[in-house]
Coordinates of C-alpha atoms in Angstrom, one line a residue:
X1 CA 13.2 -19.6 -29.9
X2 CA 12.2 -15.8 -29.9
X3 CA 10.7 -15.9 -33.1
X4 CA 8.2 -19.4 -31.5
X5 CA 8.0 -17.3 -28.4
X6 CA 6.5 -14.0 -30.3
X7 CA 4.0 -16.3 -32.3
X8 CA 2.8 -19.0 -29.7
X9 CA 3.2 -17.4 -26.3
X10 CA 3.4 -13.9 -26.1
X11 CA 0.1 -12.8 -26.8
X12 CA -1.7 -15.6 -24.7
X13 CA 0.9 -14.3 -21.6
X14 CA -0.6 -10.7 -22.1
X15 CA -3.8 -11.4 -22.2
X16 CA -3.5 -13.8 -18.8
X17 CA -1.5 -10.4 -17.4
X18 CA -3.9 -7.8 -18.5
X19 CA -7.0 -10.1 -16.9
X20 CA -5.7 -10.7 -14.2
X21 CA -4.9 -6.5 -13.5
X22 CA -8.3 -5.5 -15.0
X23 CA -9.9 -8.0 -11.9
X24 CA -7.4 -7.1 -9.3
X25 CA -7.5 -3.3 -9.4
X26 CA -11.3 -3.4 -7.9
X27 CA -10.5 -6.5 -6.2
X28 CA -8.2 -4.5 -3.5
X29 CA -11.8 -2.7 -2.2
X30 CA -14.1 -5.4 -2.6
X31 CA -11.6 -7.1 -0.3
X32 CA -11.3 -4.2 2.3
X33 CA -15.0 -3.9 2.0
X34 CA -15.1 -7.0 2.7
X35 CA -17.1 -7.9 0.1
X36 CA -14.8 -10.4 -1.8
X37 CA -17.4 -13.1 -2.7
X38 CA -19.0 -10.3 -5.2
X39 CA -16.4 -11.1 -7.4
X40 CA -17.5 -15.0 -7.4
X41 CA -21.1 -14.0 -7.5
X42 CA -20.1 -12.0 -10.7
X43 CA -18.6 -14.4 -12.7
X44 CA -21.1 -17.2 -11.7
X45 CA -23.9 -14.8 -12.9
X46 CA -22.5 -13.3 -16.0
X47 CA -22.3 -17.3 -17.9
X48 CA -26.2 -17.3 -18.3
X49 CA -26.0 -13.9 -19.4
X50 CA -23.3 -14.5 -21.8
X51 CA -24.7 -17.9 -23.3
X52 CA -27.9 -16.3 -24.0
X53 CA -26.6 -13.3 -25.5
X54 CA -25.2 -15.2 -28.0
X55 CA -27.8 -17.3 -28.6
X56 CA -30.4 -14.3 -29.5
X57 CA -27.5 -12.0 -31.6
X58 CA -25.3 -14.9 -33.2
X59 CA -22.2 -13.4 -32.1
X60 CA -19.7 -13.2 -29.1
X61 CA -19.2 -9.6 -29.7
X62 CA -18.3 -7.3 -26.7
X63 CA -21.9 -5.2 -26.6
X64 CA -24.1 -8.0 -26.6
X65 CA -21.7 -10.1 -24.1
X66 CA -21.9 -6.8 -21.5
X67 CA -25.8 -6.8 -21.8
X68 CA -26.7 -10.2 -21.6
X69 CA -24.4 -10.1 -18.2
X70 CA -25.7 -6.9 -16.9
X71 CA -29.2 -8.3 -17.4
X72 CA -28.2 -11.6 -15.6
X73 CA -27.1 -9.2 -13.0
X74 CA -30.8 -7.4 -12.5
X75 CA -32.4 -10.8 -12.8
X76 CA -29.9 -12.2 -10.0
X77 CA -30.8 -8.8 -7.8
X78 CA -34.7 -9.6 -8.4
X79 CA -34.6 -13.5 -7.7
X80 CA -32.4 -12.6 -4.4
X81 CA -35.0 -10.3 -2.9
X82 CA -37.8 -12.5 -3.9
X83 CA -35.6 -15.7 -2.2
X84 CA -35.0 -13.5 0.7
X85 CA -38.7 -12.3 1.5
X86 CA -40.9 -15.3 0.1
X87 CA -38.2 -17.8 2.0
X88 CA -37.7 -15.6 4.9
X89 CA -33.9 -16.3 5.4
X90 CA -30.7 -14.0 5.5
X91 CA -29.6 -12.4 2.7
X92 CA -26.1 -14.0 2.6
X93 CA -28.3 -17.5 1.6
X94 CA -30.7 -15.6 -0.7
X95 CA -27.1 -15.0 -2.6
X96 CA -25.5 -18.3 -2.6
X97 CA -29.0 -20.4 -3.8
X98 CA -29.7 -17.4 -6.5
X99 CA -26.1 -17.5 -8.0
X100 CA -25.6 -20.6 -8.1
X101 CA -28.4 -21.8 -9.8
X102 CA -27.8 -19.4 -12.5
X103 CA -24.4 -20.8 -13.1
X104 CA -25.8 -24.3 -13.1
X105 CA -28.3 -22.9 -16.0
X106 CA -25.8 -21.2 -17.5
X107 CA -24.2 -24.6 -17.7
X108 CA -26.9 -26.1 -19.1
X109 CA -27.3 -24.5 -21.7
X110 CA -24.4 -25.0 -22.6
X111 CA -24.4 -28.0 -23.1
X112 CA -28.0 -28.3 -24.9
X113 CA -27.1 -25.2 -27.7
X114 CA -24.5 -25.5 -30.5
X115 CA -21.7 -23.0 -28.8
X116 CA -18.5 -25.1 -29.8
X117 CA -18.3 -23.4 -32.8
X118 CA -17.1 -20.1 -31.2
X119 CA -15.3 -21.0 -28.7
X120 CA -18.3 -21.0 -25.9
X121 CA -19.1 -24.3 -23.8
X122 CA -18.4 -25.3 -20.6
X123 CA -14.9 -26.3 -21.1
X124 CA -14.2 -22.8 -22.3
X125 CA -16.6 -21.1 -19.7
X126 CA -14.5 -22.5 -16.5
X127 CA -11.1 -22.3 -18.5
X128 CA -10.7 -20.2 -20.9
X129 CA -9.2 -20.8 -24.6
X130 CA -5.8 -18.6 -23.7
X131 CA -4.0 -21.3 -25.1
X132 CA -5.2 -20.4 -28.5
X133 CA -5.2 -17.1 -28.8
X134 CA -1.6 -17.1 -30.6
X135 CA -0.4 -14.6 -33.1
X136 CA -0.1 -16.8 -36.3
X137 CA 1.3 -13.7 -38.5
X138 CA 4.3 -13.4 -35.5
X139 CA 7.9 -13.9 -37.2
X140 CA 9.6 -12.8 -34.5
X141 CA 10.1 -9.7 -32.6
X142 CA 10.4 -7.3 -35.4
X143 CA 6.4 -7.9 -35.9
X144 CA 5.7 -5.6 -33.0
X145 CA 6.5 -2.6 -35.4
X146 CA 4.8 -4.5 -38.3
X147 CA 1.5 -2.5 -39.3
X148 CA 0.9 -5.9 -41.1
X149 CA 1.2 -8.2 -38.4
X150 CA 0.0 -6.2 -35.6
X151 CA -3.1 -5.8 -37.7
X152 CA -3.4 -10.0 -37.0
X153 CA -3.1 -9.8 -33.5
X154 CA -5.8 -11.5 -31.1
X155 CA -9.0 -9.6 -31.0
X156 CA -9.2 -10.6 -27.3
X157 CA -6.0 -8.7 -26.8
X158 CA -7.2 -5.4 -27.6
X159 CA -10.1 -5.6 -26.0
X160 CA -8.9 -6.9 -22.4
X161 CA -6.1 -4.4 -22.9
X162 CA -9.0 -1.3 -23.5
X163 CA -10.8 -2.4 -20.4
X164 CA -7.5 -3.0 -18.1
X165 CA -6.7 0.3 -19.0
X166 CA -10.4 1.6 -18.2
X167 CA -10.1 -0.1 -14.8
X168 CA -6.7 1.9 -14.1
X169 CA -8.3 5.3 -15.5
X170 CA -11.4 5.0 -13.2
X171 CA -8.9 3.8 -10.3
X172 CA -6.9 6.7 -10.3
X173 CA -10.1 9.1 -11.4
X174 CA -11.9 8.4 -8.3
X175 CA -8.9 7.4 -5.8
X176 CA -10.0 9.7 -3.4
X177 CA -13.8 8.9 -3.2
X178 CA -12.5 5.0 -3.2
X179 CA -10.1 5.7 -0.5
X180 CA -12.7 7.4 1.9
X181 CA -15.8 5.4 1.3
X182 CA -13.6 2.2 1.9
X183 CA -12.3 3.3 4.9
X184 CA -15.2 5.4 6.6
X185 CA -18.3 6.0 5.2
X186 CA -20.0 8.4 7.6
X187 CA -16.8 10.4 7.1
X188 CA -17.4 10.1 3.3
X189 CA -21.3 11.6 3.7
X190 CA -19.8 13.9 5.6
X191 CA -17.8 15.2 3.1
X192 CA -20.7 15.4 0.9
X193 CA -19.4 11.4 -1.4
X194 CA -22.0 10.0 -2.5
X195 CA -20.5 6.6 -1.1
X196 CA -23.8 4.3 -2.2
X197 CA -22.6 5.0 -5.2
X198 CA -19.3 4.4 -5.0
X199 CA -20.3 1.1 -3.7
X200 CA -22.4 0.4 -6.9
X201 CA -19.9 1.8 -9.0
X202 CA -17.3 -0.7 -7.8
X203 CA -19.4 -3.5 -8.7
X204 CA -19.9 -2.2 -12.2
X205 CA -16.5 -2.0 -12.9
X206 CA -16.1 -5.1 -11.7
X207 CA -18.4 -7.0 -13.8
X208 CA -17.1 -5.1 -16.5
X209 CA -13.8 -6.2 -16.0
X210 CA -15.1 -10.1 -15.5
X211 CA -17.0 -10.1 -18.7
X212 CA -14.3 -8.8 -20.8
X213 CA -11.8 -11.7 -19.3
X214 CA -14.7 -13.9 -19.4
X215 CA -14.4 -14.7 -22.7
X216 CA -10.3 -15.6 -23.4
X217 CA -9.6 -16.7 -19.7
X218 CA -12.6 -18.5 -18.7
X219 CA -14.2 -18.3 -15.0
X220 CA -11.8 -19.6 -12.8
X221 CA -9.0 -16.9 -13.2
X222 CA -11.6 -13.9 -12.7
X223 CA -12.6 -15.4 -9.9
X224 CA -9.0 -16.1 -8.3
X225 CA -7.9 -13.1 -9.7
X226 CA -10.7 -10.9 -8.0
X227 CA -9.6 -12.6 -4.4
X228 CA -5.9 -13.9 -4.4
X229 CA -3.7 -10.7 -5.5
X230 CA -5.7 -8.3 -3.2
X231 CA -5.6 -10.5 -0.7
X232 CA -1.9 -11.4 -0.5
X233 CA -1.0 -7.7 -1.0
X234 CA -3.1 -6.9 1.9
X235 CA -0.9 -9.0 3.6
X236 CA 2.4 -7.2 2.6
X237 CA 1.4 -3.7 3.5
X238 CA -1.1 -1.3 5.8
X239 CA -0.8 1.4 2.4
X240 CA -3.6 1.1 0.2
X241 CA -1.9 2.8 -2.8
X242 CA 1.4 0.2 -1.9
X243 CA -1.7 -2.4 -1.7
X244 CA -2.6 -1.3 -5.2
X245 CA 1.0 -1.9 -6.5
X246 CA 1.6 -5.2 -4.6
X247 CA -1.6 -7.0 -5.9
X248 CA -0.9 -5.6 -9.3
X249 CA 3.0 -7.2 -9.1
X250 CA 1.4 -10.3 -7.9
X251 CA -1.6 -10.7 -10.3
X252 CA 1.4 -10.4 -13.4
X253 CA 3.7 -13.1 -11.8
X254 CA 0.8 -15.4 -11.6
X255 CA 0.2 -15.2 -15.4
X256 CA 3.3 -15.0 -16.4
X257 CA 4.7 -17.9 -14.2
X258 CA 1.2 -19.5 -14.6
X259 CA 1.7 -19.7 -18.1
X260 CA 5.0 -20.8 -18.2
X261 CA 4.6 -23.4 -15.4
X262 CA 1.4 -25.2 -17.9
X263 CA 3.3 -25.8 -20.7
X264 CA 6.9 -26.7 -19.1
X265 CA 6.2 -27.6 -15.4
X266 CA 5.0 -31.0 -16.8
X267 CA 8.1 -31.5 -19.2
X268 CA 10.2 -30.7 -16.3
X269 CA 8.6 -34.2 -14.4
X270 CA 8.7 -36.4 -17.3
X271 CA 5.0 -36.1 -18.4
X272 CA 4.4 -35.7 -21.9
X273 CA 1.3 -33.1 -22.2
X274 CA 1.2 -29.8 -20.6
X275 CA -1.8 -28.8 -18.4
X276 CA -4.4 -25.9 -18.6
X277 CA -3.1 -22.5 -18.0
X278 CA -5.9 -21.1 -16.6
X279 CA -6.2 -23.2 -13.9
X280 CA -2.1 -22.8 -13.5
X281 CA -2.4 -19.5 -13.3
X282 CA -5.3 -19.4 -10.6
X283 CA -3.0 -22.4 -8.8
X284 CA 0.2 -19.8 -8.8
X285 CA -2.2 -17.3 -7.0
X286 CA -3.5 -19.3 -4.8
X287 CA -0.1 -20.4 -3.6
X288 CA 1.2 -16.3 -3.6
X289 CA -1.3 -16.0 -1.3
X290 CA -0.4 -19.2 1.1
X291 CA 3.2 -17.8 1.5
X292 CA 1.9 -14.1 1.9
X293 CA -0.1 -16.1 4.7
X294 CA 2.9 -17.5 6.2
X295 CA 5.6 -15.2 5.9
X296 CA 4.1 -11.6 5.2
X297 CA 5.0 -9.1 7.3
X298 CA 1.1 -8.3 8.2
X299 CA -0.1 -11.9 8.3
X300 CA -1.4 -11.2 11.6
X301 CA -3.8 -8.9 10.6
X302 CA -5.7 -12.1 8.6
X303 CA -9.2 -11.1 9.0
X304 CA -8.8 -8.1 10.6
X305 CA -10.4 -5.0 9.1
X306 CA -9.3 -2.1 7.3
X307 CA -6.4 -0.5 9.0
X308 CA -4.5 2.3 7.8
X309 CA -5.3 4.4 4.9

């Protein structure tokens, strides 16, 4: 069992786990600036981006993937203006009729371009391939200190694992400027933070972090994972670096149980085929956040605003 465990499950579990952190970590302030949704709008941007990308390089490599999404991104920032002023209605509409007609082209094409062959069409867009991404030269758990096999591990693993650890490095690099510019901005210009920029920093890193788990855990878990952990550790404590740690605990217990509960939940009921982990592991989170709901000790503060620092 722990040699099957090491070659079929291990890998796919860490990749879930480190996707799930990488989206969380700037998740926490786009929640307490209340600007949660950016993490939808990202990953409903960044398939046209994506599908394009690989259709003028050929390849699904990391580089191209980041440009084609930051270029979806300025195209999604010019259509929402032009919305906005030639339709003359609020912003917050400008955004939903821009982003998501660029996921419905992203879908589209799709589906009328040859993408099956690596691992990019709509069924891996919305869910991810984790299930595949095993570690065929596994033998058990002595291959964790095999130069051999570790050379055979998952590209997808080293590269979520670069950015999670990117996401933690630019957490804790600019804590401070995060912490006041979340909390008060005029107290931040004060001080002499550039908080505009922290702002648009924030949403870089967090369409950084979306396109790398883009590609191994499809759209649906970026999205959850952008929204549910925050938002259920927001729930548990008014101390944004115990905020930090909570949504991070709760964003690796949805992969890990997530996982798990896909391929033996439906054993456990008699059914014969297991179910996609993807979406188990955005179900899991959805449900951590229904009980923070109900039973958190701050539960009452559900759409309140920042509190305590």
């Amino acid at each position: 069992m722990g040699a099957e465990f090491v070659q079929l499950s291990l890998t796919p579990i860490l990749i879930g786990a480190l996707a799930a952190i990488a989206c969380a970590l700037p998740g926490n302030f786009l929640i307490l600036r209340r600007q949660a949704l950016i993490g939808d709008a990202i990953s409903h941007v960044v398939l046209p981006g994506i599908v394009v990308a690989f259709l003028v390089t050929g390849t699904v490599a990391a580089v191209p993937m980041l440009i084609g999404a930051a270029g979806a991104a300025l195209l999604a920032v010019v259509l929402i203006e032009a919305v906005r002023r030639l339709g003359r209605i609020e912003p917050g509409a400008a955004m939903g009729v821009v982003f998501t007609t660029l996921f419905a082209g992203g879908v589209l094409l799709l589906e009328r371009t040859d993408t099956a062959s690596v691992h990019l069409d709509v069924q891996h867009a919305l869910m991810g391939n984790l299930e595949s991404l095993v570690w065929f030269e596994a033998s058990g758990w002595g291959s964790l200190v095999d130069p051999a096999a570790l050379a055979a591990l998952p590209d997808e693993l080293a590269r979520i694992a670069l950015v999670c650890a990117v996401m933690v490095v630019l957490t804790a690099a600019f804590w401070r400027w995060l912490k006041i510019a979340t909390f008060d901005e005029a107290f931040a210009r004060a001080l002499g933070i550039p908080s505009a920029a922290v702002g648009v920093g924030l949403v870089v890193a967090a369409a950084i972090a979306a396109v790398a788990a883009f590609e191994a855990v499809g759209s649906i878990i970026v999205i959850a994972m952008f929204i549910c952990p925050p938002a259920a550790a927001r729930l548990m404590t008014e101390r944004l670096e115990r905020q930090v740690l909570w949504s991070v605990a709760f964003a690796t217990l949805s992969a890990v149980l997530g996982y798990v509960l896909a391929g033996y939940g439906p054993l456990w009921f008699g059914a014969r085929h297991a179910v996609s982990a993807a979406g188990m592991i955005a179900t899991v989170s959805g449900l951590i956040l229904g009980l923070a709901c109900l039973y958190g000790p701050h539960r009452s503060r559900v759409g309140a605003g920042p509190g305590g620092a």
